[in-house]
CSV table of C-alpha atoms in Angstrom, one decimal:
chain,number,residue,atom,x,y,z
A,905,UNK,CA,4.6,-45.2,9.3
A,906,UNK,CA,6.7,-45.0,12.5
A,907,UNK,CA,4.7,-43.6,15.4
A,908,UNK,CA,6.7,-41.4,17.8
A,909,UNK,CA,5.6,-41.9,21.4
A,910,UNK,CA,5.3,-39.0,23.9
A,911,UNK,CA,6.2,-36.6,21.1
A,912,UNK,CA,6.8,-32.9,21.5
A,913,UNK,CA,4.5,-30.7,19.4
A,914,UNK,CA,6.6,-27.6,19.8
A,915,UNK,CA,7.8,-27.4,16.2
A,916,UNK,CA,4.3,-28.3,14.9
A,917,UNK,CA,2.5,-25.2,16.2
A,918,UNK,CA,3.4,-21.7,15.2
A,919,UNK,CA,2.9,-20.4,18.7
A,920,UNK,CA,5.8,-22.6,19.7
A,921,UNK,CA,4.3,-24.1,22.8
A,922,UNK,CA,6.0,-27.3,24.0
A,923,UNK,CA,3.2,-29.8,24.8
A,924,UNK,CA,3.2,-33.5,24.2
A,925,UNK,CA,0.9,-36.1,22.6
A,926,UNK,CA,0.8,-39.8,23.4
A,927,UNK,CA,2.0,-40.6,19.8
A,928,UNK,CA,2.7,-38.8,16.6
A,929,UNK,CA,2.2,-40.2,13.1
A,930,UNK,CA,3.0,-38.7,9.7
A,931,UNK,CA,0.5,-39.4,6.9
A,932,UNK,CA,2.2,-39.3,3.5
A,933,UNK,CA,-0.5,-40.9,1.3
A,934,UNK,CA,-4.0,-42.2,1.4
A,935,UNK,CA,-2.9,-45.7,1.9
A,936,UNK,CA,-1.6,-44.7,5.3
A,937,UNK,CA,-5.1,-43.7,6.3
A,938,UNK,CA,-6.5,-47.0,5.2
A,939,UNK,CA,-3.9,-48.9,7.2
A,940,UNK,CA,-4.7,-46.9,10.3
A,941,UNK,CA,-8.4,-47.6,9.8
A,942,UNK,CA,-7.6,-51.4,9.5
A,943,UNK,CA,-5.7,-51.1,12.8
A,944,UNK,CA,-8.7,-49.4,14.5
A,945,UNK,CA,-6.6,-46.3,15.2
A,946,UNK,CA,-9.6,-44.0,14.7
A,947,UNK,CA,-11.5,-45.8,17.4
A,948,UNK,CA,-9.4,-43.7,19.9
A,949,UNK,CA,-9.0,-40.0,20.3
A,950,UNK,CA,-7.0,-38.3,17.6
A,951,UNK,CA,-6.5,-34.9,16.0
A,952,UNK,CA,-4.9,-33.7,12.8
A,953,UNK,CA,-2.3,-31.0,12.4
A,954,UNK,CA,-1.2,-29.5,9.1
A,955,UNK,CA,0.8,-26.3,9.4
A,956,UNK,CA,-0.1,-25.8,13.0
A,957,UNK,CA,-0.8,-22.1,12.3
A,958,UNK,CA,-4.4,-21.9,13.6
A,959,UNK,CA,-4.3,-23.9,16.8
A,960,UNK,CA,-3.5,-23.0,20.4
A,961,UNK,CA,-2.1,-25.9,22.4
A,962,UNK,CA,-2.9,-25.4,26.1
A,963,UNK,CA,-2.1,-28.9,27.5
A,964,UNK,CA,-0.7,-32.3,26.8
A,965,UNK,CA,-2.9,-34.4,24.6
A,966,UNK,CA,-3.5,-38.0,25.6
A,967,UNK,CA,-4.5,-39.2,22.1
A,968,UNK,CA,-2.7,-39.5,18.8
A,969,UNK,CA,-1.8,-36.7,16.5
A,970,UNK,CA,-1.7,-37.1,12.7
A,971,UNK,CA,0.6,-34.9,10.8
A,972,UNK,CA,-1.1,-34.3,7.4
A,973,UNK,CA,1.7,-34.6,4.8
A,974,UNK,CA,-0.4,-35.5,1.8
A,975,UNK,CA,1.4,-33.7,-1.1
A,976,UNK,CA,1.2,-33.2,-4.8
A,977,UNK,CA,-1.0,-31.4,-7.3
A,978,UNK,CA,-2.8,-32.5,-10.5
A,979,UNK,CA,-5.2,-31.1,-13.1
A,980,UNK,CA,-8.8,-32.2,-13.1
A,981,UNK,CA,-10.0,-30.2,-16.2
A,982,UNK,CA,-8.9,-27.3,-18.3
A,983,UNK,CA,-10.0,-25.1,-21.2
A,984,UNK,CA,-8.9,-21.8,-22.6
A,985,UNK,CA,-10.6,-19.8,-19.9
A,986,UNK,CA,-10.0,-21.7,-16.7
A,987,UNK,CA,-8.5,-24.7,-14.9
A,988,UNK,CA,-9.7,-27.0,-12.1
A,989,UNK,CA,-6.7,-28.1,-10.2
A,990,UNK,CA,-6.3,-30.3,-7.0
A,991,UNK,CA,-3.7,-29.9,-4.3
A,992,UNK,CA,-2.8,-32.3,-1.6
A,993,UNK,CA,-3.9,-31.2,1.9
A,994,UNK,CA,-0.4,-31.2,3.2
A,995,UNK,CA,0.9,-28.7,0.7
A,996,UNK,CA,2.1,-25.4,2.1
A,997,UNK,CA,-0.6,-22.8,1.4
A,998,UNK,CA,1.6,-19.9,0.4
A,999,UNK,CA,3.7,-22.0,-1.9
A,1000,UNK,CA,0.5,-23.2,-3.5
A,1001,UNK,CA,-0.6,-19.7,-4.1
A,1002,UNK,CA,2.8,-18.8,-5.6
A,1003,UNK,CA,2.6,-21.8,-7.9
A,1004,UNK,CA,-0.8,-20.7,-9.2
A,1005,UNK,CA,0.4,-17.1,-9.7
A,1006,UNK,CA,3.5,-18.3,-11.5
A,1007,UNK,CA,1.3,-20.3,-13.9
A,1008,UNK,CA,-1.1,-17.3,-14.4
A,1009,UNK,CA,-4.0,-19.1,-12.7
A,1010,UNK,CA,-6.0,-16.4,-11.0
A,1011,UNK,CA,-8.2,-16.3,-7.9
A,1012,UNK,CA,-6.0,-17.0,-4.9
A,1013,UNK,CA,-3.5,-14.2,-5.2
A,1014,UNK,CA,-5.2,-12.1,-2.4
A,1015,UNK,CA,-4.6,-15.0,-0.1
A,1016,UNK,CA,-0.8,-14.9,-0.4
A,1017,UNK,CA,1.4,-15.4,2.7
A,1018,UNK,CA,-1.3,-16.9,4.8
A,1019,UNK,CA,0.4,-19.5,7.0
A,1020,UNK,CA,-0.7,-23.1,7.0
A,1021,UNK,CA,-1.5,-25.9,4.6
A,1022,UNK,CA,-4.0,-26.5,1.9
A,1023,UNK,CA,-6.1,-28.8,4.0
A,1024,UNK,CA,-6.9,-26.0,6.5
A,1025,UNK,CA,-8.2,-23.7,3.8
A,1026,UNK,CA,-11.7,-25.2,3.6
A,1027,UNK,CA,-11.8,-25.9,7.3
A,1028,UNK,CA,-11.3,-22.3,8.2
A,1029,UNK,CA,-12.7,-20.9,4.9
A,1030,UNK,CA,-9.6,-18.7,5.0
A,1031,UNK,CA,-10.0,-15.1,3.7
A,1032,UNK,CA,-8.1,-11.9,3.3
A,1033,UNK,CA,-8.3,-8.6,1.3
A,1034,UNK,CA,-11.8,-9.1,0.0
A,1035,UNK,CA,-11.5,-12.9,-0.9
A,1036,UNK,CA,-12.8,-16.0,0.8
A,1037,UNK,CA,-11.4,-19.3,-0.4
A,1038,UNK,CA,-14.9,-20.8,-0.7
A,1039,UNK,CA,-15.4,-18.7,-3.8
A,1040,UNK,CA,-12.7,-20.8,-5.5
A,1041,UNK,CA,-13.3,-24.2,-4.1
A,1042,UNK,CA,-14.9,-26.8,-6.3
A,1043,UNK,CA,-14.8,-29.7,-4.0
A,1044,UNK,CA,-13.0,-31.2,-1.0
A,1045,UNK,CA,-11.9,-34.9,-0.8
A,1046,UNK,CA,-12.1,-36.3,2.7
A,1047,UNK,CA,-11.4,-39.6,4.5
A,1048,UNK,CA,-14.3,-40.8,6.6
A,1049,UNK,CA,-12.7,-42.4,9.7
A,1050,UNK,CA,-15.9,-44.1,10.7
A,1051,UNK,CA,-16.5,-45.9,7.4
A,1052,UNK,CA,-12.9,-46.1,6.0
A,1053,UNK,CA,-14.1,-44.6,2.8
A,1054,UNK,CA,-13.0,-41.6,0.7
A,1055,UNK,CA,-15.7,-39.1,-0.1
A,1056,UNK,CA,-15.9,-36.0,-2.3
A,1057,UNK,CA,-17.8,-33.1,-0.8
A,1058,UNK,CA,-19.1,-30.4,-3.1
A,1059,UNK,CA,-18.7,-26.7,-2.3
A,1060,UNK,CA,-22.3,-26.7,-1.1
A,1061,UNK,CA,-21.8,-29.8,1.0
A,1062,UNK,CA,-19.1,-27.9,3.0
A,1063,UNK,CA,-21.7,-25.2,4.1
A,1064,UNK,CA,-19.1,-22.5,4.2
A,1065,UNK,CA,-19.7,-19.4,6.3
A,1066,UNK,CA,-17.5,-16.6,7.6
A,1067,UNK,CA,-14.3,-18.4,8.7
A,1068,UNK,CA,-16.5,-21.5,9.1
A,1069,UNK,CA,-17.4,-24.8,7.5
A,1070,UNK,CA,-18.9,-28.2,8.6
A,1071,UNK,CA,-15.3,-29.3,9.4
A,1072,UNK,CA,-15.2,-27.1,12.5
A,1073,UNK,CA,-18.3,-28.8,14.0
A,1074,UNK,CA,-18.1,-31.7,16.4
A,1075,UNK,CA,-20.3,-34.0,14.4
A,1076,UNK,CA,-17.9,-33.8,11.4
A,1077,UNK,CA,-14.6,-34.3,13.3
A,1078,UNK,CA,-14.4,-37.8,11.8
A,1079,UNK,CA,-13.6,-36.3,8.4
A,1080,UNK,CA,-10.0,-35.8,7.4
A,1081,UNK,CA,-9.3,-33.5,4.5
A,1082,UNK,CA,-7.0,-35.2,2.0
A,1083,UNK,CA,-7.1,-32.8,-1.0
A,1084,UNK,CA,-8.9,-29.7,-2.3
A,1085,UNK,CA,-9.9,-28.8,-5.9
A,1086,UNK,CA,-9.9,-25.1,-7.0
A,1087,UNK,CA,-11.5,-23.4,-10.0
A,1088,UNK,CA,-9.1,-20.7,-11.3
A,1089,UNK,CA,-9.1,-18.3,-14.2
A,1090,UNK,CA,-6.5,-18.4,-17.0
A,1091,UNK,CA,-7.5,-15.2,-18.8
A,1092,UNK,CA,-9.6,-12.1,-17.9
A,1093,UNK,CA,-8.7,-12.4,-14.2
A,1094,UNK,CA,-11.1,-10.7,-11.9
A,1095,UNK,CA,-8.7,-8.7,-9.7
A,1096,UNK,CA,-9.8,-7.7,-6.2
A,1097,UNK,CA,-8.1,-4.3,-5.4
A,1098,UNK,CA,-10.5,-2.4,-3.3
A,1099,UNK,CA,-9.9,-3.9,0.1
A,1100,UNK,CA,-7.3,-2.8,2.6
A,1101,UNK,CA,-4.1,-1.1,1.4
A,1102,UNK,CA,-3.8,-3.0,-1.9
A,1103,UNK,CA,-4.3,0.0,-4.2
A,1104,UNK,CA,-1.9,2.1,-2.0
A,1105,UNK,CA,0.8,-0.5,-2.1
A,1106,UNK,CA,0.4,-0.9,-5.9
A,1107,UNK,CA,0.9,2.8,-6.2
A,1108,UNK,CA,3.9,2.7,-4.0
A,1109,UNK,CA,5.3,0.0,-6.3
A,1110,UNK,CA,4.5,2.2,-9.4
A,1111,UNK,CA,2.1,-0.4,-10.8
A,1112,UNK,CA,-0.7,1.1,-12.8
A,1113,UNK,CA,-2.0,-2.0,-14.7
A,1114,UNK,CA,-1.6,-4.8,-12.1
A,1115,UNK,CA,-1.4,-8.5,-12.9
A,1116,UNK,CA,-2.2,-11.3,-10.4
A,1117,UNK,CA,1.5,-11.4,-9.6
A,1118,UNK,CA,1.5,-7.7,-8.8
A,1119,UNK,CA,-1.5,-8.2,-6.5
A,1120,UNK,CA,0.2,-11.1,-4.8
A,1121,UNK,CA,3.4,-9.1,-4.3
A,1122,UNK,CA,1.4,-6.2,-2.9
A,1123,UNK,CA,-0.4,-8.5,-0.4
A,1124,UNK,CA,2.9,-10.0,0.7
A,1125,UNK,CA,4.4,-6.6,1.3
A,1126,UNK,CA,1.4,-5.5,3.3
A,1127,UNK,CA,1.3,-8.6,5.4
A,1128,UNK,CA,5.1,-8.5,6.1
A,1129,UNK,CA,4.8,-4.9,7.2
A,1130,UNK,CA,2.1,-5.6,9.7
A,1131,UNK,CA,2.3,-9.2,10.8
A,1132,UNK,CA,5.1,-11.0,12.8
A,1133,UNK,CA,6.9,-14.0,11.3
A,1134,UNK,CA,6.0,-17.1,13.3
A,1135,UNK,CA,9.6,-18.3,12.9
A,1136,UNK,CA,10.7,-15.3,14.8
A,1137,UNK,CA,7.8,-14.5,17.2
A,1138,UNK,CA,5.3,-17.2,18.1
A,1139,UNK,CA,1.8,-16.4,16.8
A,1140,UNK,CA,-1.1,-17.8,14.8
A,1141,UNK,CA,-2.0,-14.7,12.8
A,1142,UNK,CA,-5.4,-13.2,13.5
A,1143,UNK,CA,-6.7,-14.6,16.8
A,1144,UNK,CA,-10.1,-13.0,16.5
A,1145,UNK,CA,-12.8,-12.9,13.8
A,1146,UNK,CA,-14.3,-9.7,12.7
A,1147,UNK,CA,-17.7,-9.8,14.4
A,1148,UNK,CA,-20.8,-9.7,12.4
A,1149,UNK,CA,-23.4,-7.9,14.5
A,1150,UNK,CA,-27.0,-6.9,14.4
A,1151,UNK,CA,-27.8,-3.4,13.4
A,1152,UNK,CA,-29.1,-2.3,16.8
A,1153,UNK,CA,-26.0,-3.5,18.5
A,1154,UNK,CA,-23.8,-1.7,16.0
A,1155,UNK,CA,-25.8,1.5,16.2
A,1156,UNK,CA,-25.4,1.5,20.0
A,1157,UNK,CA,-21.7,1.2,19.7
A,1158,UNK,CA,-21.5,3.8,16.9
A,1159,UNK,CA,-23.3,6.3,19.1
A,1160,UNK,CA,-20.5,6.1,21.6
A,1161,UNK,CA,-17.7,5.6,19.1
A,1162,UNK,CA,-18.7,7.4,15.8
A,1163,UNK,CA,-15.3,6.6,14.2
A,1164,UNK,CA,-15.9,2.8,14.5
A,1165,UNK,CA,-14.7,0.9,11.5
A,1166,UNK,CA,-17.4,-1.3,9.8
A,1167,UNK,CA,-18.4,-3.0,6.6
A,1168,UNK,CA,-21.9,-3.6,5.3
A,1169,UNK,CA,-23.2,-7.3,5.3
A,1170,UNK,CA,-26.9,-7.0,4.6
A,1171,UNK,CA,-29.9,-4.9,5.6
A,1172,UNK,CA,-29.8,-6.0,9.2
A,1173,UNK,CA,-26.1,-6.8,9.9
A,1174,UNK,CA,-22.7,-5.2,9.6
A,1175,UNK,CA,-19.2,-6.5,10.1
A,1176,UNK,CA,-17.0,-4.6,12.6
A,1177,UNK,CA,-13.2,-4.5,12.4
A,1178,UNK,CA,-12.1,-6.5,15.4
A,1179,UNK,CA,-8.6,-5.0,15.2
A,1180,UNK,CA,-10.0,-1.5,15.5
A,1181,UNK,CA,-12.0,-2.6,18.6
A,1182,UNK,CA,-9.0,-4.1,20.3
A,1183,UNK,CA,-6.7,-1.2,19.5
A,1184,UNK,CA,-9.3,1.4,20.5
A,1185,UNK,CA,-9.7,-0.4,23.8
A,1186,UNK,CA,-6.0,0.0,24.5
A,1187,UNK,CA,-4.7,-3.5,24.0
A,1188,UNK,CA,-2.4,-3.0,21.1
A,1189,UNK,CA,1.2,-3.6,22.2
A,1190,UNK,CA,0.1,-4.9,25.6
A,1191,UNK,CA,2.4,-7.4,27.3
A,1192,UNK,CA,1.7,-9.8,30.2
A,1193,UNK,CA,4.4,-12.2,31.2
A,1194,UNK,CA,5.4,-14.4,28.3
A,1195,UNK,CA,2.6,-13.3,26.0
A,1196,UNK,CA,1.0,-10.2,24.6
A,1197,UNK,CA,-0.7,-8.3,21.8
A,1198,UNK,CA,1.4,-7.4,18.8
A,1199,UNK,CA,2.6,-3.9,18.6
A,1200,UNK,CA,1.7,-3.4,14.9
A,1201,UNK,CA,-1.5,-5.5,14.6
A,1202,UNK,CA,-4.0,-5.8,17.5
A,1203,UNK,CA,-5.6,-8.9,16.1
A,1204,UNK,CA,-2.4,-10.9,16.6
A,1205,UNK,CA,-1.6,-12.4,20.0
A,1206,UNK,CA,2.1,-13.3,20.4
A,1207,UNK,CA,4.2,-15.7,22.5
A,1208,UNK,CA,7.6,-14.2,23.4
A,1209,UNK,CA,9.0,-17.6,24.6
A,1210,UNK,CA,9.0,-19.7,27.7
A,1211,UNK,CA,5.2,-19.5,28.2
A,1212,UNK,CA,2.2,-21.8,28.1
A,1213,UNK,CA,-0.9,-21.9,25.9
A,1214,UNK,CA,-3.1,-21.1,28.9
A,1215,UNK,CA,-1.4,-17.7,29.1
A,1216,UNK,CA,-2.6,-16.9,25.5
A,1217,UNK,CA,-6.0,-18.3,26.3
A,1218,UNK,CA,-6.4,-16.2,29.4
A,1219,UNK,CA,-5.3,-13.1,27.6
A,1220,UNK,CA,-7.7,-13.7,24.8
A,1221,UNK,CA,-10.6,-14.1,27.2
A,1222,UNK,CA,-9.6,-10.9,29.1
A,1223,UNK,CA,-9.7,-9.0,25.7
A,1224,UNK,CA,-13.0,-10.7,24.9
A,1225,UNK,CA,-14.6,-9.5,28.1
A,1226,UNK,CA,-13.2,-6.0,27.8
A,1227,UNK,CA,-14.5,-5.5,24.3
A,1228,UNK,CA,-18.0,-6.7,25.3
A,1229,UNK,CA,-18.0,-4.3,28.3
A,1230,UNK,CA,-16.9,-1.3,26.2
A,1231,UNK,CA,-18.7,-1.9,22.9
A,1232,UNK,CA,-21.4,-4.5,23.6
A,1233,UNK,CA,-19.9,-6.7,20.9
A,1234,UNK,CA,-18.8,-10.3,21.4
A,1235,UNK,CA,-15.5,-11.3,19.8
A,1236,UNK,CA,-15.2,-14.9,18.6
A,1237,UNK,CA,-11.9,-16.7,18.4
A,1238,UNK,CA,-10.6,-17.6,14.9
A,1239,UNK,CA,-8.0,-19.9,16.4
A,1240,UNK,CA,-8.9,-23.4,17.6
A,1241,UNK,CA,-8.1,-23.9,21.3
A,1242,UNK,CA,-7.0,-27.5,22.2
């Protein structure tokens, strides 16, 4: 390990903001973590970056940044029906999904083309097109920076919620994800086709009996048609969560906006489409200085270049306030603001 002092984080966050940290360290194996623990590195302020696709950097960071580059994959168990396979936290998420699809391991195909690394998948409980990754996670291996030990957390231990887990809470920030184990099907795949435009895209591609590869290709095509490439236009994907609201709040909004898009959750709650709220409020395609709202997807805030993270943060809060004023609904950020 060779720490880089006063390092720029511009190429390590998909918004492309040029902020610095006091020192930057790449972690390539679990031994690196043990060495840092022995050197009392974790006694000071530190944060971990994987793909940098779900963070908004608003200022220089006085502590150390660990780049999670723990790679590799290995089988835990297998039978004729399913496989339990582990991937290192530093592996690229999309390439991991493609690897599973290529090997006919089903379960993650609806999560194709989501930016980031494997280690972020349980932290955010990533989801798309009717799938949440929690439904495929067996366990998460973590390094406890307070004890210097590696611990395996079960799916239940992670307390997954909508785009949420224990890893997002302050009292668990001492845990670093090192690998994730998934349970995937080998035969009789349970395809999820009824969310979003998947069926329409499959029809456009003349697919009548889809495989998991067909579903993956459909999701990739849909995402590419709607979402900007971070390599071309700085962004972190969906900036806001779809809000889950109580029925009385929803009914009040529906009375004013009968066409409001929503999905049932339970008898007392519904999930409202945040993108619909933002677009209906007139923010889609909005531009302010160096930042704005994407012209094709209102959930995505973009950085045109030359700006600062605070500009995105300010815009996000303006949108948040406006949505509450118009609909009585509170939008929560999906992106972590540093």
